[in-house]
Coordinates of C-alpha atoms in Angstrom, one line a residue:
X132 CA 92.2 7.4 71.6
X133 CA 89.9 5.5 69.3
X134 CA 88.6 7.6 66.4
X135 CA 84.8 7.9 65.9
X136 CA 83.0 6.7 62.7
X137 CA 82.4 9.2 60.0
X138 CA 78.8 10.7 60.0
X139 CA 77.9 9.3 56.6
X140 CA 78.7 5.8 57.7
X141 CA 76.6 6.3 60.9
X142 CA 73.7 7.5 58.8
X143 CA 74.0 4.4 56.5
X144 CA 74.1 2.0 59.4
X145 CA 71.1 3.7 61.0
X146 CA 69.1 3.4 57.8
X147 CA 70.0 -0.3 57.4
X148 CA 69.0 -1.0 61.0
X149 CA 65.6 0.5 60.5
X150 CA 64.8 -1.6 57.4
X151 CA 63.2 -5.0 58.3
X152 CA 64.7 -8.0 56.5
X153 CA 62.4 -9.2 53.6
X154 CA 60.4 -6.0 53.6
X155 CA 58.2 -4.8 50.6
X156 CA 59.8 -3.6 47.4
X157 CA 59.6 0.1 46.8
X158 CA 56.3 1.1 45.0
X159 CA 56.8 1.2 41.2
X160 CA 56.6 4.5 39.4
X161 CA 53.2 5.3 38.1
X162 CA 52.6 4.2 34.5
X163 CA 51.2 6.9 32.2
X164 CA 48.4 5.5 30.1
X165 CA 48.8 5.8 26.3
X166 CA 47.0 8.8 24.8
X167 CA 43.6 8.3 23.3
X168 CA 43.7 8.0 19.5
X169 CA 42.3 10.8 17.4
X170 CA 41.1 11.0 13.8
X171 CA 44.0 13.3 12.8
X172 CA 47.2 14.4 14.5
X173 CA 47.3 18.0 15.8
X174 CA 47.3 20.2 18.8
X175 CA 44.2 21.7 20.4
X176 CA 43.9 24.5 22.9
X177 CA 42.4 23.6 26.3
X178 CA 39.3 25.5 25.2
X179 CA 39.0 23.5 22.0
X180 CA 39.5 20.2 23.9
X181 CA 36.7 21.2 26.3
X182 CA 34.4 22.2 23.4
X183 CA 35.1 19.0 21.5
X184 CA 34.5 16.8 24.5
X185 CA 31.2 18.6 25.1
X186 CA 30.1 17.8 21.6
X187 CA 31.2 14.2 22.0
X188 CA 29.3 13.8 25.3
X189 CA 26.3 15.5 23.7
X190 CA 26.4 13.0 20.8
X191 CA 26.5 10.1 23.2
X192 CA 23.7 11.4 25.4
X193 CA 21.5 12.1 22.4
X194 CA 22.1 8.7 20.9
X195 CA 21.2 6.9 24.2
X196 CA 18.0 8.9 24.2
X197 CA 17.2 8.1 20.6
X198 CA 17.4 11.8 19.5
X199 CA 19.1 11.0 16.3
X200 CA 19.0 14.6 14.9
X201 CA 20.9 16.0 17.8
X202 CA 23.2 13.0 17.8
X203 CA 24.1 13.5 14.2
X204 CA 24.7 17.2 14.7
X205 CA 27.0 16.8 17.7
X206 CA 28.9 13.8 16.2
X207 CA 29.4 15.8 12.9
X208 CA 30.8 18.7 15.0
X209 CA 33.5 16.3 16.4
X210 CA 34.4 14.7 13.1
X211 CA 34.5 17.9 11.1
X212 CA 35.7 20.5 13.6
X213 CA 37.6 18.6 16.3
X214 CA 39.2 15.6 14.5
X215 CA 42.4 16.1 16.6
X216 CA 40.5 15.6 19.8
X217 CA 41.7 12.6 21.8
X218 CA 38.9 10.0 21.5
X219 CA 37.4 11.6 18.5
X220 CA 37.0 8.3 16.6
X221 CA 34.2 7.4 19.0
X222 CA 32.0 10.0 17.2
X223 CA 32.1 7.9 14.0
X224 CA 29.8 5.0 15.1
X225 CA 27.4 7.6 16.5
X226 CA 27.4 9.6 13.3
X227 CA 26.9 6.5 11.2
X228 CA 23.8 5.4 13.1
X229 CA 22.4 8.8 13.5
X230 CA 22.8 9.7 9.9
X231 CA 21.2 6.5 8.8
X232 CA 18.2 7.1 11.2
X233 CA 17.7 10.6 9.8
X234 CA 18.0 9.6 6.1
X235 CA 21.4 11.1 5.4
X236 CA 22.6 8.1 3.5
X237 CA 25.8 9.6 2.1
X238 CA 27.1 10.6 5.6
X239 CA 26.0 7.2 7.0
X240 CA 27.9 5.3 4.4
X241 CA 31.1 7.5 4.9
X242 CA 31.0 7.1 8.7
X243 CA 30.3 3.4 8.6
X244 CA 33.2 2.7 6.2
X245 CA 35.5 4.7 8.5
X246 CA 34.3 2.6 11.4
X247 CA 35.2 -0.6 9.6
X248 CA 38.7 0.8 9.0
X249 CA 39.3 2.0 12.5
X250 CA 37.4 -0.5 14.6
X251 CA 38.0 -3.7 12.6
X252 CA 38.5 -5.8 15.8
X253 CA 35.3 -4.7 17.4
X254 CA 32.6 -7.2 16.3
X255 CA 29.7 -5.2 17.6
X256 CA 30.7 -2.0 15.8
X257 CA 31.7 -3.9 12.6
X258 CA 28.2 -5.6 12.6
X259 CA 26.4 -2.3 13.1
X260 CA 28.4 -0.7 10.3
X261 CA 27.8 -3.5 7.9
X262 CA 24.1 -3.3 8.6
X263 CA 24.1 0.4 7.9
X264 CA 26.0 -0.2 4.6
X265 CA 23.7 -3.0 3.6
X266 CA 20.7 -0.7 4.1
X267 CA 22.5 2.0 2.1
X268 CA 23.0 -0.6 -0.7
X269 CA 19.3 -1.4 -0.7
X270 CA 18.4 2.3 -0.8
X271 CA 20.4 2.6 -4.0
X272 CA 18.7 -0.5 -5.4
X273 CA 21.7 -2.8 -5.3
X274 CA 20.1 -5.8 -3.6
X275 CA 23.0 -8.2 -4.4
X276 CA 25.6 -5.9 -2.9
X277 CA 23.4 -5.6 0.2
X278 CA 23.2 -9.3 0.7
X279 CA 26.9 -9.8 0.1
X280 CA 27.6 -7.1 2.7
X281 CA 25.2 -8.5 5.3
X282 CA 26.5 -12.0 4.8
X283 CA 29.8 -10.9 6.3
X284 CA 28.4 -9.7 9.6
X285 CA 30.4 -11.6 12.3
X286 CA 28.8 -14.2 14.4
X287 CA 29.7 -12.3 17.6
X288 CA 27.9 -9.1 16.5
X289 CA 25.1 -8.0 18.8
X290 CA 21.9 -10.1 18.7
X291 CA 19.9 -7.0 17.7
X292 CA 22.2 -6.4 14.7
X293 CA 22.0 -10.0 13.6
X294 CA 18.2 -10.1 13.8
X295 CA 17.9 -6.9 11.8
X296 CA 20.3 -8.3 9.2
X297 CA 18.3 -11.5 9.0
X298 CA 15.1 -9.6 8.5
X299 CA 16.7 -7.6 5.6
X300 CA 18.2 -10.7 4.0
X301 CA 14.8 -12.5 4.2
X302 CA 13.2 -9.6 2.4
X303 CA 15.8 -9.3 -0.3
X304 CA 16.9 -12.8 -1.3
X305 CA 13.6 -13.6 -3.1
X306 CA 14.5 -10.9 -5.6
X307 CA 17.9 -12.5 -6.4
X308 CA 18.5 -15.1 -9.1
X309 CA 19.6 -18.6 -8.3
X310 CA 23.0 -17.7 -9.9
X311 CA 23.3 -14.7 -7.5
X312 CA 22.4 -16.8 -4.5
X313 CA 24.9 -19.4 -5.5
X314 CA 27.6 -16.8 -5.9
X315 CA 27.0 -15.3 -2.4
X316 CA 27.1 -18.8 -0.8
X317 CA 30.4 -19.4 -2.6
X318 CA 31.9 -16.2 -1.1
X319 CA 30.8 -16.6 2.5
X320 CA 32.5 -18.9 5.0
X321 CA 30.5 -20.5 7.8
X322 CA 29.7 -19.7 10.5
X323 CA 27.8 -16.6 9.3
X324 CA 24.6 -15.7 11.1
X325 CA 22.7 -14.7 8.0
X326 CA 23.5 -17.8 5.9
X327 CA 20.2 -19.7 6.6
X328 CA 17.8 -17.6 4.6
X329 CA 20.2 -17.5 1.7
X330 CA 20.6 -21.3 1.8
X331 CA 16.9 -21.8 2.1
X332 CA 16.0 -19.5 -0.8
X333 CA 18.6 -21.1 -3.0
X334 CA 17.4 -24.5 -2.0
X335 CA 13.8 -23.6 -2.8
X336 CA 14.9 -22.3 -6.2
X337 CA 16.7 -25.5 -7.0
X338 CA 13.8 -27.7 -5.7
X339 CA 11.4 -26.1 -8.1
X340 CA 13.9 -26.5 -10.9
X341 CA 14.1 -30.2 -10.2
X342 CA 17.4 -30.2 -8.2
X343 CA 15.9 -32.1 -5.3
X344 CA 19.2 -33.7 -4.0
X345 CA 21.0 -30.4 -3.9
X346 CA 18.0 -28.8 -2.3
X347 CA 18.1 -31.5 0.4
X348 CA 21.8 -30.7 1.0
X349 CA 21.0 -26.9 1.3
X350 CA 18.1 -27.6 3.7
X351 CA 20.4 -29.7 5.9
X352 CA 23.1 -27.0 5.8
X353 CA 20.6 -24.3 6.8
X354 CA 19.6 -26.3 9.8
X355 CA 23.3 -26.8 10.8
X356 CA 23.8 -23.0 10.3
X357 CA 21.1 -22.3 13.0
X358 CA 18.0 -21.7 10.9
X359 CA 15.1 -20.5 13.0
X360 CA 11.4 -19.6 12.7
X361 CA 10.1 -19.8 9.1
X362 CA 13.6 -20.5 7.8
X363 CA 13.8 -23.6 10.0
X364 CA 10.3 -24.8 8.8
X365 CA 11.3 -24.5 5.1
X366 CA 14.8 -26.0 5.8
X367 CA 13.2 -29.1 7.3
X368 CA 10.9 -29.3 4.4
X369 CA 13.9 -29.2 2.0
X370 CA 15.9 -31.6 4.0
X371 CA 13.1 -34.2 4.1
X372 CA 11.8 -33.6 0.6
X373 CA 8.4 -32.4 1.9
X374 CA 8.5 -28.9 0.6
X375 CA 4.8 -28.7 -0.2
X376 CA 4.0 -29.8 3.3
X377 CA 6.3 -27.1 4.7
X378 CA 4.6 -24.4 2.5
X379 CA 1.3 -25.3 4.0
X380 CA -2.3 -25.0 2.8
X381 CA -3.3 -22.1 0.7
X382 CA -4.3 -18.9 2.6
X383 CA -7.1 -16.7 1.2
X384 CA -6.7 -12.9 1.1
X385 CA -10.0 -11.0 0.8
X386 CA -10.4 -7.6 -0.7
X387 CA -13.6 -5.5 -0.4
X388 CA -13.5 -3.2 -3.5
X389 CA -16.4 -1.3 -5.1
X390 CA -16.2 -2.6 -8.6
X391 CA -19.9 -1.7 -9.3
X392 CA -20.0 1.5 -7.2
X393 CA -19.9 5.1 -8.3
X394 CA -17.4 5.7 -11.1
X395 CA -14.8 7.6 -9.0
X396 CA -15.0 5.0 -6.2
X397 CA -14.8 2.0 -8.6
X398 CA -11.8 3.6 -10.3
X399 CA -10.1 3.7 -6.9
X400 CA -11.0 0.0 -6.5
X401 CA -9.4 -0.8 -9.9
X402 CA -6.2 0.9 -9.0
X403 CA -6.0 -0.7 -5.6
X404 CA -6.6 -4.2 -7.2
X405 CA -3.7 -3.5 -9.5
X406 CA -1.4 -3.0 -6.6
X407 CA -2.7 -6.0 -4.7
X408 CA -2.2 -8.3 -7.6
X409 CA 1.4 -7.1 -8.0
X410 CA 2.1 -8.0 -4.4
X411 CA 0.6 -11.5 -5.0
X412 CA 2.6 -12.0 -8.1
X413 CA 5.8 -11.0 -6.2
X414 CA 4.9 -13.4 -3.4
X415 CA 4.4 -16.3 -5.9
X416 CA 7.9 -15.9 -7.2
X417 CA 9.5 -15.6 -3.8
X418 CA 8.0 -17.3 -0.8
X419 CA 6.0 -19.7 -3.0
X420 CA 3.6 -20.3 -0.1
X421 CA 0.2 -20.5 -1.8
X422 CA -2.1 -17.5 -1.3
X423 CA -5.2 -16.8 -3.3
X424 CA -7.2 -13.6 -3.7
X425 CA -11.0 -13.4 -3.3
X426 CA -12.7 -10.2 -4.4
X427 CA -15.9 -8.9 -2.8
X428 CA -17.9 -6.1 -4.3
X429 CA -19.6 -3.8 -1.8
X430 CA -20.7 -1.3 -4.5
X431 CA -19.6 1.5 -2.1
X432 CA -22.6 0.6 0.1
X433 CA -22.3 0.1 3.9
X434 CA -25.5 -2.0 3.9
X435 CA -24.0 -4.6 1.6
X436 CA -21.5 -5.5 4.3
X437 CA -24.2 -7.2 6.4
X438 CA -24.1 -10.1 4.0
X439 CA -20.6 -9.8 2.8
X440 CA -18.8 -10.1 6.1
X441 CA -20.5 -13.4 7.1
X442 CA -19.7 -14.7 3.6
X443 CA -16.1 -13.7 3.9
X444 CA -15.8 -15.4 7.3
X445 CA -17.4 -18.6 5.9
X446 CA -14.9 -18.6 3.0
X447 CA -12.1 -18.8 5.5
X448 CA -10.5 -15.5 4.6
X449 CA -7.3 -14.8 6.6
X450 CA -7.5 -11.0 6.3
X451 CA -9.4 -8.2 4.5
X452 CA -8.1 -5.4 2.4
X453 CA -10.8 -2.7 2.5
X454 CA -13.4 -1.3 2.7
X455 CA -12.4 2.1 1.4
X456 CA -14.7 4.5 3.2
X457 CA -14.7 5.4 6.9
X458 CA -18.3 4.3 7.7
X459 CA -17.8 1.0 5.9
X460 CA -14.7 0.3 7.9
X461 CA -16.6 0.9 11.1
X462 CA -19.4 -1.4 10.0
X463 CA -17.0 -4.2 8.8
X464 CA -15.2 -4.1 12.2
X465 CA -18.5 -4.4 14.1
X466 CA -19.7 -7.3 12.0
X467 CA -16.7 -9.5 12.5
X468 CA -17.3 -12.6 14.5
X469 CA -13.7 -14.0 14.6
X470 CA -10.2 -12.5 14.7
X471 CA -9.5 -11.2 11.2
X472 CA -7.3 -8.1 10.4
X473 CA -9.0 -5.3 8.4
X474 CA -6.6 -3.0 6.5
X475 CA -8.3 -0.2 4.6
X476 CA -6.0 1.4 2.1
X477 CA -7.9 4.7 2.0
X478 CA -10.1 5.3 5.1
X479 CA -9.2 8.7 6.7
X480 CA -10.3 7.4 10.1
X481 CA -10.7 4.1 11.9
X482 CA -12.7 3.2 15.0
X483 CA -10.7 3.9 18.2
X484 CA -9.9 1.1 20.5
X485 CA -10.9 -1.7 18.1
X486 CA -8.3 -4.4 17.7
X487 CA -6.9 -5.3 14.3
X488 CA -8.4 -2.4 12.2
X489 CA -5.9 -0.2 10.4
X490 CA -5.8 2.3 7.6
X491 CA -2.8 3.3 5.4
X492 CA -4.3 6.8 5.0
X493 CA -5.4 7.3 8.6
X494 CA -4.3 10.0 11.0
X495 CA -0.5 9.9 11.4
X496 CA 1.1 12.2 14.0
X497 CA 4.7 11.4 12.9
X498 CA 4.9 14.1 10.1
X499 CA 3.7 17.2 12.1
X500 CA 5.7 16.0 15.1
X501 CA 8.9 15.8 13.0
X502 CA 8.2 19.2 11.5
X503 CA 7.6 20.8 14.9
X504 CA 10.8 19.3 16.2
X505 CA 12.8 20.7 13.3
X506 CA 11.2 24.1 13.6
X507 CA 11.9 24.4 17.3
X508 CA 15.5 23.1 16.8
X509 CA 16.1 25.6 14.1
X510 CA 15.4 28.6 16.2
X511 CA 11.8 29.4 15.0
X512 CA 9.9 30.5 18.0
X513 CA 6.8 32.2 16.8
X514 CA 4.5 30.7 14.2
X515 CA 1.0 31.1 12.7
X516 CA -0.9 28.0 11.6
X517 CA -3.3 28.2 8.6
X518 CA -5.4 25.3 7.5
X519 CA -8.9 24.3 6.3
X520 CA -11.5 22.9 8.7
X521 CA -11.5 19.4 7.2
X522 CA -10.5 16.7 9.6
X523 CA -7.0 15.6 8.3
X524 CA -5.6 19.1 8.2
X525 CA -7.1 20.0 11.5
X526 CA -5.6 16.9 13.1
X527 CA -2.1 17.7 11.7
X528 CA -2.4 21.3 12.9
X529 CA -3.3 20.2 16.4
X530 CA -0.4 17.7 16.5
X531 CA 2.0 20.4 15.3
X532 CA 0.7 22.9 17.8
X533 CA 1.0 20.5 20.8
X534 CA 4.6 19.4 19.8
X535 CA 5.8 22.9 19.0
X536 CA 4.5 24.5 22.2
X537 CA 5.9 21.5 24.2
X538 CA 9.3 22.5 22.8
X539 CA 8.9 26.1 24.0
X540 CA 7.5 27.6 20.8
X541 CA 4.6 30.0 20.6
X542 CA 1.6 29.7 18.2
X543 CA 0.5 33.3 17.7
X544 CA -2.7 32.3 15.9
X545 CA -4.4 29.2 14.4
X546 CA -6.4 30.4 11.4
X547 CA -9.0 28.2 10.0
X548 CA -10.8 28.6 6.6
X549 CA -13.9 26.8 5.4
X550 CA -13.5 23.9 3.0
X551 CA -14.0 25.2 -0.6
X552 CA -12.3 28.6 0.1
X553 CA -10.3 29.8 -3.0
X554 CA -9.2 33.3 -2.0
X555 CA -6.9 33.7 1.0
X556 CA -6.1 37.4 1.0
X557 CA -7.6 38.2 4.4
X558 CA -5.8 35.3 6.0
X559 CA -2.5 36.1 4.5
X560 CA -2.8 39.8 5.4
X561 CA -3.5 38.7 9.0
X562 CA -0.3 36.6 8.9
X563 CA 1.7 39.6 7.6
X564 CA 0.4 41.7 10.5
X565 CA 1.3 39.1 13.1
X566 CA 4.9 38.8 11.5
X567 CA 5.7 35.3 12.7
X568 CA 9.0 33.4 12.1
X569 CA 7.1 30.8 10.1
X570 CA 3.7 30.1 8.5
X571 CA 2.6 26.5 9.0
X572 CA 0.4 25.1 6.2
X573 CA -0.7 21.5 7.0
X574 CA -2.9 21.2 3.9
X575 CA -3.6 18.7 1.1
X576 CA -2.2 19.0 -2.4
X577 CA -5.4 20.2 -4.0
X578 CA -5.6 23.1 -1.6
X579 CA -1.8 23.8 -1.9
X580 CA -2.3 24.4 -5.6
X581 CA -4.6 27.4 -4.6
X582 CA -2.7 28.7 -1.5
X583 CA 0.9 28.5 -2.6
X584 CA 0.7 31.0 -5.5
X585 CA -1.2 33.4 -3.2
X586 CA 1.6 33.2 -0.6
X587 CA 4.0 34.2 -3.3
X588 CA 1.7 36.9 -4.7
X589 CA 1.2 38.6 -1.3
X590 CA 5.0 38.5 -0.7
X591 CA 5.2 36.6 2.5
X592 CA 8.3 34.9 1.3
X593 CA 10.0 38.3 1.0
X594 CA 9.2 39.2 4.6
X595 CA 11.5 36.5 6.0
X596 CA 8.6 34.2 7.0
X597 CA 9.5 30.6 6.6
X598 CA 6.8 28.4 5.0
X599 CA 6.4 25.0 6.7
X600 CA 4.3 22.2 5.4
X601 CA 3.4 18.5 5.9
X602 CA 3.3 15.6 3.5
X603 CA 0.9 17.3 1.0
X604 CA 3.7 19.6 -0.1
X605 CA 6.0 16.6 -1.1
X606 CA 3.3 14.8 -3.1
X607 CA 4.9 13.8 -6.5
X608 CA 1.9 15.1 -8.4
X609 CA 2.0 18.4 -6.6
X610 CA 5.7 18.9 -7.2
X611 CA 5.1 18.4 -10.9
X612 CA 1.9 20.4 -11.2
X613 CA 2.8 23.5 -9.2
X614 CA 5.3 26.1 -10.5
X615 CA 8.4 25.7 -8.4
X616 CA 8.4 29.5 -7.8
X617 CA 5.6 28.8 -5.3
X618 CA 7.3 25.8 -3.5
X619 CA 11.0 26.7 -3.5
X620 CA 12.3 27.1 0.0
X621 CA 9.3 25.5 1.7
X622 CA 10.4 23.1 4.5
X623 CA 8.1 20.1 4.6
X624 CA 7.9 16.4 5.6
X625 CA 8.1 13.3 3.5
X626 CA 8.1 9.6 4.0
X627 CA 10.9 9.2 1.5
X628 CA 14.3 8.8 3.3
X629 CA 16.7 11.4 2.0
X630 CA 13.9 12.7 -0.3
X631 CA 14.3 9.7 -2.6
X632 CA 12.1 6.6 -3.1
X633 CA 13.3 3.6 -1.1
X634 CA 14.0 0.1 -2.6
X635 CA 10.4 -1.1 -2.1
X636 CA 9.0 2.0 -3.9
X637 CA 11.4 1.6 -6.8
X638 CA 10.7 -2.1 -7.1
X639 CA 7.0 -1.6 -7.1
X640 CA 7.2 1.1 -9.8
X641 CA 9.4 -1.2 -12.0
X642 CA 7.0 -4.1 -11.6
X643 CA 3.9 -2.0 -12.2
X644 CA 5.3 -0.5 -15.4
X645 CA 6.6 -3.8 -16.6
X646 CA 3.2 -5.6 -16.1
X647 CA 0.9 -2.8 -17.3
X648 CA 3.2 -1.4 -20.0
X649 CA 2.4 2.2 -18.9
X650 CA 3.9 4.8 -16.6
X651 CA 2.7 4.8 -13.0
X652 CA 0.9 8.1 -12.6
X653 CA -1.1 7.4 -9.4
X654 CA -0.1 6.8 -5.8
X655 CA -3.2 4.7 -5.2
X656 CA -1.9 1.3 -6.5
X657 CA 1.0 1.5 -4.0
X658 CA -1.6 1.6 -1.1
X659 CA -3.1 -1.7 -2.3
X660 CA 0.4 -3.1 -2.8
X661 CA 1.5 -2.2 0.8
X662 CA -1.7 -3.5 2.4
X663 CA -1.3 -6.8 0.6
X664 CA 2.4 -7.0 1.4
X665 CA 1.9 -6.5 5.1
X666 CA -0.5 -9.5 5.2
X667 CA 1.6 -11.6 2.9
X668 CA 4.7 -10.9 5.0
X669 CA 2.7 -12.1 8.1
X670 CA 1.8 -15.3 6.3
X671 CA 5.4 -15.7 5.1
X672 CA 6.6 -15.3 8.7
X673 CA 4.4 -18.3 9.6
X674 CA 1.1 -16.8 10.7
X675 CA -1.5 -19.5 10.3
X676 CA -4.5 -18.0 12.1
X677 CA -6.3 -14.7 12.4
X678 CA -4.8 -14.2 15.8
X679 CA -1.3 -14.8 14.4
X680 CA -1.8 -12.2 11.8
X681 CA -3.2 -9.7 14.3
X682 CA -0.2 -10.2 16.5
X683 CA 2.2 -9.8 13.5
X684 CA 0.6 -6.5 12.4
X685 CA 0.4 -5.1 15.9
X686 CA 4.2 -5.6 16.3
X687 CA 5.0 -4.1 12.8
X688 CA 8.1 -1.9 13.1
X689 CA 10.0 -0.4 10.2
X690 CA 8.3 -2.4 7.4
X691 CA 9.7 -1.1 4.1
X692 CA 6.7 -0.4 1.9
X693 CA 6.2 1.4 -1.4
X694 CA 4.5 4.2 0.5
X695 CA 7.2 4.5 3.2
X696 CA 8.6 2.8 6.3
X697 CA 5.6 1.5 8.2
X698 CA 5.1 0.8 11.9
X699 CA 2.2 0.3 14.3
X700 CA 2.2 2.8 17.2
X701 CA -0.7 3.2 19.6
X702 CA -2.9 0.9 17.5
X703 CA -2.5 2.8 14.2
X704 CA -0.3 2.5 11.1
X705 CA 2.3 5.3 11.0
X706 CA 5.2 6.1 8.7
X707 CA 8.7 7.4 9.4
X708 CA 9.0 11.0 8.3
X709 CA 11.9 13.1 7.2
X710 CA 12.3 16.9 6.9
X711 CA 13.3 18.3 3.5
X712 CA 13.5 21.6 1.7
X713 CA 11.9 22.0 -1.7
X714 CA 14.0 23.3 -4.5
X715 CA 13.1 23.1 -8.2
X716 CA 10.7 20.2 -7.7
X717 CA 13.3 18.2 -5.7
X718 CA 13.6 17.4 -2.0
X719 CA 16.8 18.2 -0.2
X720 CA 17.3 16.7 3.3
X721 CA 17.7 19.4 6.0
X722 CA 19.0 19.2 9.5
X723 CA 19.3 21.6 12.4
X724 CA 21.6 24.5 11.5

């Protein structure tokens, strides 16, 4: 009898017979992706991981929406409280940008430096971080360090970062010496996207020192580096030896100031002229494009403008600084017969819907909006607003009210007192009865000097009522004149990032005190300085007609002035605002708790 095969052999033969020849290879085992990096090593509970990811997602969402306060808060939570979270390094670029946008320069610098360490191969993040650090250098007054930093931004950074860096470098290089510029160029290897303005500025300095051949070489190098816009015009002038032609004909800047008007008004005119002339002197030593100043005396009279405006237009004036009073600005605007910007340094209002008419002291919703956002985000839900009936305080009160209620807050009462009121007991007793979370005082410095001591006297600060204020509370003169007992703890708005003067403000003060050999004690000259600098910057950017200047000013965004960071929104000049707490005559940045 023949023996039958063993079962195991039959099973093996059956399996082989069912496998087609040349069939597919078995599927490879799944590959586990490497874990996401974290800022520190450590273990988190599932609940902690969920919380950390929630903050990280919140930071991303807020940053995409431009809500930098929330983005900073959430990103800080990840960095400080969940550093072991997988993916936590992604919070650092968000924190750097958000802190910079909200004026927290120390945090912005820390986060940006960490990004450079952790993301050195990511050109976009490196570029953004170097831009933040460059702005931080400028905020501390180190222009040379800022240019050195910005000069290292990689060529493959984002176009937005490169353009912002170019704008900063163009603003800063005129303040550097020829030796500094030469040093920077010796340190930076091409291609570097911000080289052209450095090469052009150094070339201009050498040209006017007699170094024409070296200036030609630098002009050619700037063109090869990709110079564009005004840099390209000047680079071609250097390369061809036709610098004066590239600089163009002299432009005329007109200023309507009441030198023969009432003493108070004429004093304002004198202070404004001081600031305008400092801007012109600064321009002569930087851009070198010829600009001359023509002064026109209106004597503080609206009627005089009927002859002055036609004269100004005949004289070929490119833009007007002034007049100072609201009615005069309206009259000047109506008398224009050609495109010509009008920038009043002091008018409290400007005609609505009229193109090219601006005021540096006009209604600005940014401050009360920032204050309302902070109040709502800090858990204050019930407020009372107290203000005089004059227009600027009324405007700020209404803007705050609208923004606060839109965020879910409740205005228990809006109390108004007549202009000239000196005793506020009945109003403050009413506030005490209503027992709000906060008392909002959108008032001017001269009124604060009367109200603040009475708020203390009637003990509102002891009742847990937070005092909120707008820019009047952060005026330099007010902080020096009012006893800090009456301002300590007040949360208010300021145009100073981080509560400290920016580079343009510091530069203006230094120039003013060097030229006039006296301490700058008034904020008025800075208004004339900023008005002139806006126009001069337009000319420097290549504006050659009234229409060009109008377009330049209408697109103004983040212009660093002595009075703050200026932009044009909805046809008016506005400033970036920051929320601070007053303590012993100093401003301390505050964020949401």
